[in-house]
Amino acid sequence: MRTFAELTDVDDPAWPYIREEFADAPVAIEILPVHSLDGARCLQALQVTTRSALGALAFNTGGILVDHGWLRVLGGGNAARWMVSLADLNDLSAGHPPALLVGVDAIGGRFEVNGADPDALGRPGEPGDICYFAPDSLEWEPHVEGYGAWLSWIAAGGSTSFYEGLRWQGWEDETRHLRLDQGISIYPPLNTREAQENLAATSRRPVPLSELGALTEW
């Protein structure tokens, strides 16, 4: 178990580079503040240094909201905004899980970092890759090679094309009024032909994220 000093006293910390990258993003980005004690607790639970992108977000942010909160990148948590931390959502008390949940979206999609044995979980890709659980197919899909690459993809506006076909006219207003422990329930569900042929005609309502995508810990 590395000490807090060992995790933070590093050369070339990642946060200044990540913050600069997000500052130039072509999509709406909000960086949530984090209480210093919460950031430190999350970092120590993860046992990664602030030289890594994952450690940088855990220690320096409460999370990052993309596209008015459509996509929520997990960080050290922000209780005032109902944002759960990486450590709490992944329950790191018993060590690192077989996959690490790092982001969720408003429709129940999940981004996870593959652990040491993706095949054992039925996940595509290699250890360390990012996979996405797609609510329109109910399957895990390969996404990008690594957490840092995922953040760069977000900062470059990758969510715009990625969610094409999964967002309807007026999704921005519906999303920005959600609490961060809420998502959007869609009926008929996104994996049905009815929803895929006419998403705008579906019935939608805010629900706890725990009802979407098996996020039971939220």
mmCIF file of C-alpha atoms in Angstrom:
data_model
loop_
_atom_site.group_PDB
_atom_site.id
_atom_site.type_symbol
_atom_site.label_atom_id
_atom_site.label_comp_id
_atom_site.label_asym_id
_atom_site.label_seq_id
_atom_site.Cartn_x
_atom_site.Cartn_y
_atom_site.Cartn_z
ATOM 1 C CA MET A 1 0.000 0.000 0.000
ATOM 2 C CA ARG A 2 1.639 3.224 -1.173
ATOM 3 C CA THR A 3 1.347 6.333 0.982
ATOM 4 C CA PHE A 4 -0.408 9.512 -0.057
ATOM 5 C CA ALA A 5 2.958 11.235 -0.473
ATOM 6 C CA GLU A 6 4.170 8.483 -2.787
ATOM 7 C CA LEU A 7 1.043 8.845 -4.905
ATOM 8 C CA THR A 8 1.216 12.636 -5.229
ATOM 9 C CA ASP A 9 4.916 13.531 -5.089
ATOM 10 C CA VAL A 10 5.577 12.795 -8.762
ATOM 11 C CA ASP A 11 7.343 14.393 -11.667
ATOM 12 C CA ASP A 12 5.163 15.527 -14.570
ATOM 13 C CA PRO A 13 1.657 15.139 -13.069
ATOM 14 C CA ALA A 14 -1.027 14.511 -15.680
ATOM 15 C CA TRP A 15 -3.672 16.997 -14.569
ATOM 16 C CA PRO A 16 -2.289 20.191 -16.205
ATOM 17 C CA TYR A 17 -2.202 18.434 -19.584
ATOM 18 C CA ILE A 18 -5.684 16.982 -19.197
ATOM 19 C CA ARG A 19 -7.132 20.315 -18.071
ATOM 20 C CA GLU A 20 -5.599 22.068 -21.079
ATOM 21 C CA GLU A 21 -6.960 19.423 -23.423
ATOM 22 C CA PHE A 22 -10.480 19.798 -22.055
ATOM 23 C CA ALA A 23 -10.247 23.589 -22.257
ATOM 24 C CA ASP A 24 -10.178 23.290 -26.051
ATOM 25 C CA ALA A 25 -12.973 20.722 -26.315
ATOM 26 C CA PRO A 26 -15.641 21.372 -29.002
ATOM 27 C CA VAL A 27 -18.351 20.015 -26.675
ATOM 28 C CA ALA A 28 -19.737 21.361 -23.409
ATOM 29 C CA ILE A 29 -17.424 20.377 -20.533
ATOM 30 C CA GLU A 30 -17.896 21.038 -16.807
ATOM 31 C CA ILE A 31 -15.186 20.037 -14.344
ATOM 32 C CA LEU A 32 -16.704 19.411 -10.924
ATOM 33 C CA PRO A 33 -14.707 20.491 -7.869
ATOM 34 C CA VAL A 34 -13.665 17.924 -5.299
ATOM 35 C CA HIS A 35 -13.016 18.307 -1.585
ATOM 36 C CA SER A 36 -9.343 17.676 -0.928
ATOM 37 C CA LEU A 37 -10.106 14.895 1.563
ATOM 38 C CA ASP A 38 -12.404 13.130 -0.928
ATOM 39 C CA GLY A 39 -9.805 13.373 -3.676
ATOM 40 C CA ALA A 40 -7.109 12.001 -1.410
ATOM 41 C CA ARG A 41 -9.312 9.138 -0.212
ATOM 42 C CA CYS A 42 -10.202 8.152 -3.772
ATOM 43 C CA LEU A 43 -6.579 8.305 -4.902
ATOM 44 C CA GLN A 44 -5.408 6.124 -2.042
ATOM 45 C CA ALA A 45 -8.137 3.581 -2.743
ATOM 46 C CA LEU A 46 -7.101 3.416 -6.409
ATOM 47 C CA GLN A 47 -3.380 3.215 -5.552
ATOM 48 C CA VAL A 48 -2.333 4.990 -8.747
ATOM 49 C CA THR A 49 -0.218 8.134 -8.842
ATOM 50 C CA THR A 50 -1.214 11.561 -10.083
ATOM 51 C CA ARG A 51 1.179 11.033 -12.970
ATOM 52 C CA SER A 52 -1.510 8.774 -14.441
ATOM 53 C CA ALA A 53 -4.649 10.160 -16.054
ATOM 54 C CA LEU A 54 -6.835 8.075 -13.753
ATOM 55 C CA GLY A 55 -5.098 9.319 -10.635
ATOM 56 C CA ALA A 56 -5.211 12.897 -11.895
ATOM 57 C CA LEU A 57 -8.991 12.845 -12.279
ATOM 58 C CA ALA A 58 -9.562 11.071 -8.975
ATOM 59 C CA PHE A 59 -7.475 13.579 -7.033
ATOM 60 C CA ASN A 60 -8.226 16.834 -8.858
ATOM 61 C CA THR A 61 -11.887 16.588 -9.848
ATOM 62 C CA GLY A 62 -15.230 15.533 -8.501
ATOM 63 C CA GLY A 63 -15.880 14.236 -12.004
ATOM 64 C CA ILE A 64 -16.302 15.695 -15.468
ATOM 65 C CA LEU A 65 -19.645 16.360 -17.161
ATOM 66 C CA VAL A 66 -19.760 16.145 -20.956
ATOM 67 C CA ASP A 67 -22.607 17.431 -23.139
ATOM 68 C CA HIS A 68 -24.585 18.964 -20.244
ATOM 69 C CA GLY A 69 -24.127 15.805 -18.168
ATOM 70 C CA TRP A 70 -25.104 13.299 -20.839
ATOM 71 C CA LEU A 71 -21.759 11.610 -20.162
ATOM 72 C CA ARG A 72 -20.362 11.612 -16.612
ATOM 73 C CA VAL A 73 -16.672 10.832 -16.164
ATOM 74 C CA LEU A 74 -16.055 9.637 -12.620
ATOM 75 C CA GLY A 75 -13.523 11.304 -10.346
ATOM 76 C CA GLY A 76 -13.189 11.884 -6.618
ATOM 77 C CA GLY A 77 -16.914 12.539 -6.196
ATOM 78 C CA ASN A 78 -19.043 15.583 -5.431
ATOM 79 C CA ALA A 79 -21.820 14.955 -2.924
ATOM 80 C CA ALA A 80 -23.449 18.351 -3.493
ATOM 81 C CA ARG A 81 -24.055 17.394 -7.144
ATOM 82 C CA TRP A 82 -24.950 13.739 -6.411
ATOM 83 C CA MET A 83 -21.776 12.537 -8.133
ATOM 84 C CA VAL A 84 -20.363 9.260 -6.803
ATOM 85 C CA SER A 85 -16.600 8.738 -6.652
ATOM 86 C CA LEU A 86 -14.616 6.140 -8.546
ATOM 87 C CA ALA A 87 -13.700 4.457 -5.285
ATOM 88 C CA ASP A 88 -17.244 4.216 -3.953
ATOM 89 C CA LEU A 89 -18.887 3.106 -7.183
ATOM 90 C CA ASN A 90 -16.308 0.395 -7.783
ATOM 91 C CA ASP A 91 -16.034 -0.692 -4.125
ATOM 92 C CA LEU A 92 -12.255 -0.795 -3.974
ATOM 93 C CA SER A 93 -12.191 -1.853 -0.328
ATOM 94 C CA ALA A 94 -11.252 -5.409 -1.360
ATOM 95 C CA GLY A 95 -8.738 -4.376 -4.010
ATOM 96 C CA HIS A 96 -9.117 -3.722 -7.689
ATOM 97 C CA PRO A 97 -12.206 -5.277 -9.310
ATOM 98 C CA PRO A 98 -11.977 -7.354 -12.527
ATOM 99 C CA ALA A 99 -13.059 -4.241 -14.465
ATOM 100 C CA LEU A 100 -13.155 -0.590 -13.416
ATOM 101 C CA LEU A 101 -16.231 1.531 -14.125
ATOM 102 C CA VAL A 102 -15.000 4.991 -15.153
ATOM 103 C CA GLY A 103 -17.975 6.641 -16.863
ATOM 104 C CA VAL A 104 -21.731 6.424 -17.322
ATOM 105 C CA ASP A 105 -24.157 8.137 -19.648
ATOM 106 C CA ALA A 106 -27.721 9.336 -19.259
ATOM 107 C CA ILE A 107 -29.222 6.334 -21.068
ATOM 108 C CA GLY A 108 -27.517 3.651 -19.001
ATOM 109 C CA GLY A 109 -24.395 3.084 -21.073
ATOM 110 C CA ARG A 110 -21.199 2.287 -19.153
ATOM 111 C CA PHE A 111 -17.526 2.762 -19.910
ATOM 112 C CA GLU A 112 -15.188 0.362 -18.118
ATOM 113 C CA VAL A 113 -11.460 -0.316 -18.131
ATOM 114 C CA ASN A 114 -10.696 -3.975 -18.745
ATOM 115 C CA GLY A 115 -8.928 -5.792 -15.949
ATOM 116 C CA ALA A 116 -6.297 -8.480 -16.296
ATOM 117 C CA ASP A 117 -8.588 -11.083 -17.887
ATOM 118 C CA PRO A 118 -11.266 -9.559 -20.159
ATOM 119 C CA ASP A 119 -12.113 -12.961 -21.667
ATOM 120 C CA ALA A 120 -13.248 -14.229 -18.286
ATOM 121 C CA LEU A 121 -15.878 -11.475 -18.213
ATOM 122 C CA GLY A 122 -16.846 -11.872 -21.849
ATOM 123 C CA ARG A 123 -15.343 -8.492 -22.708
ATOM 124 C CA PRO A 124 -13.677 -7.574 -26.000
ATOM 125 C CA GLY A 125 -10.194 -6.078 -26.196
ATOM 126 C CA GLU A 126 -7.030 -6.354 -24.142
ATOM 127 C CA PRO A 127 -6.275 -5.574 -20.484
ATOM 128 C CA GLY A 128 -6.423 -1.822 -19.943
ATOM 129 C CA ASP A 129 -8.687 -1.155 -22.938
ATOM 130 C CA ILE A 130 -11.929 0.784 -22.554
ATOM 131 C CA CYS A 131 -15.149 -1.094 -23.364
ATOM 132 C CA TYR A 132 -18.671 0.297 -23.656
ATOM 133 C CA PHE A 133 -21.882 -1.425 -22.602
ATOM 134 C CA ALA A 134 -24.359 -0.272 -25.234
ATOM 135 C CA PRO A 135 -28.016 0.010 -24.150
ATOM 136 C CA ASP A 136 -29.183 -0.343 -27.764
ATOM 137 C CA SER A 137 -27.523 -3.751 -28.209
ATOM 138 C CA LEU A 138 -27.139 -4.875 -24.570
ATOM 139 C CA GLU A 139 -23.605 -5.965 -25.430
ATOM 140 C CA TRP A 140 -20.076 -4.910 -24.533
ATOM 141 C CA GLU A 141 -18.325 -3.205 -27.434
ATOM 142 C CA PRO A 142 -14.609 -2.365 -27.856
ATOM 143 C CA HIS A 143 -13.962 1.356 -27.632
ATOM 144 C CA VAL A 144 -10.406 2.714 -27.248
ATOM 145 C CA GLU A 145 -7.023 1.442 -26.069
ATOM 146 C CA GLY A 146 -6.573 2.917 -22.631
ATOM 147 C CA TYR A 147 -7.996 5.445 -20.193
ATOM 148 C CA GLY A 148 -5.839 8.350 -21.354
ATOM 149 C CA ALA A 149 -6.923 7.764 -24.955
ATOM 150 C CA TRP A 150 -10.539 7.761 -23.799
ATOM 151 C CA LEU A 151 -10.136 11.185 -22.178
ATOM 152 C CA SER A 152 -8.509 12.496 -25.362
ATOM 153 C CA TRP A 153 -11.427 11.082 -27.383
ATOM 154 C CA ILE A 154 -13.870 12.954 -25.135
ATOM 155 C CA ALA A 155 -11.853 16.186 -25.347
ATOM 156 C CA ALA A 156 -11.812 15.915 -29.146
ATOM 157 C CA GLY A 157 -15.619 15.788 -29.235
ATOM 158 C CA GLY A 158 -15.913 12.080 -29.949
ATOM 159 C CA SER A 159 -19.229 11.811 -28.133
ATOM 160 C CA THR A 160 -20.984 13.792 -30.875
ATOM 161 C CA SER A 161 -20.669 11.108 -33.529
ATOM 162 C CA PHE A 162 -20.628 8.230 -31.018
ATOM 163 C CA TYR A 163 -24.143 8.993 -29.783
ATOM 164 C CA GLU A 164 -25.592 9.764 -33.201
ATOM 165 C CA GLY A 165 -28.807 7.795 -33.456
ATOM 166 C CA LEU A 166 -29.112 7.564 -29.667
ATOM 167 C CA ARG A 167 -30.144 11.167 -29.062
ATOM 168 C CA TRP A 168 -33.338 12.915 -30.048
ATOM 169 C CA GLN A 169 -34.316 16.521 -30.668
ATOM 170 C CA GLY A 170 -34.379 18.265 -27.312
ATOM 171 C CA TRP A 171 -32.093 15.801 -25.521
ATOM 172 C CA GLU A 172 -29.991 18.685 -24.189
ATOM 173 C CA ASP A 173 -32.867 20.153 -22.160
ATOM 174 C CA GLU A 174 -33.890 16.768 -20.789
ATOM 175 C CA THR A 175 -30.306 16.014 -19.798
ATOM 176 C CA ARG A 176 -29.368 19.299 -18.145
ATOM 177 C CA HIS A 177 -32.344 19.024 -15.770
ATOM 178 C CA LEU A 178 -31.260 15.630 -14.451
ATOM 179 C CA ARG A 179 -29.555 15.160 -11.116
ATOM 180 C CA LEU A 180 -26.271 13.322 -11.511
ATOM 181 C CA ASP A 181 -27.686 10.247 -9.799
ATOM 182 C CA GLN A 182 -30.418 10.126 -12.451
ATOM 183 C CA GLY A 183 -30.663 8.900 -16.011
ATOM 184 C CA ILE A 184 -33.371 8.737 -18.662
ATOM 185 C CA SER A 185 -35.649 5.714 -18.913
ATOM 186 C CA ILE A 186 -36.788 5.136 -22.491
ATOM 187 C CA TYR A 187 -39.813 3.094 -23.521
ATOM 188 C CA PRO A 188 -39.895 1.113 -25.688
ATOM 189 C CA PRO A 189 -36.275 0.352 -24.733
ATOM 190 C CA LEU A 190 -33.383 1.309 -26.982
ATOM 191 C CA ASN A 191 -32.744 -2.303 -27.970
ATOM 192 C CA THR A 192 -36.183 -2.643 -29.582
ATOM 193 C CA ARG A 193 -37.032 -2.067 -33.222
ATOM 194 C CA GLU A 194 -39.660 0.509 -32.255
ATOM 195 C CA ALA A 195 -37.134 2.736 -30.488
ATOM 196 C CA GLN A 196 -34.493 2.348 -33.176
ATOM 197 C CA GLU A 197 -36.941 3.253 -35.952
ATOM 198 C CA ASN A 198 -38.451 6.280 -34.177
ATOM 199 C CA LEU A 199 -36.530 7.367 -31.102
ATOM 200 C CA ALA A 200 -38.345 10.704 -30.940
ATOM 201 C CA ALA A 201 -41.659 8.905 -30.400
ATOM 202 C CA THR A 202 -40.504 7.012 -27.320
ATOM 203 C CA SER A 203 -41.680 7.803 -23.808
ATOM 204 C CA ARG A 204 -38.899 9.167 -21.585
ATOM 205 C CA ARG A 205 -38.688 10.019 -17.900
ATOM 206 C CA PRO A 206 -36.000 10.649 -15.274
ATOM 207 C CA VAL A 207 -35.209 7.654 -13.071
ATOM 208 C CA PRO A 208 -32.445 6.802 -10.591
ATOM 209 C CA LEU A 209 -29.318 5.585 -12.349
ATOM 210 C CA SER A 210 -29.599 2.435 -10.246
ATOM 211 C CA GLU A 211 -32.513 1.459 -12.506
ATOM 212 C CA LEU A 212 -30.397 1.736 -15.657
ATOM 213 C CA GLY A 213 -27.582 -0.534 -16.744
ATOM 214 C CA ALA A 214 -27.463 -2.492 -13.476
ATOM 215 C CA LEU A 215 -25.744 0.405 -11.678
ATOM 216 C CA THR A 216 -26.961 -0.918 -8.363
ATOM 217 C CA GLU A 217 -24.243 0.801 -6.300
ATOM 218 C CA TRP A 218 -25.169 4.354 -7.356
#
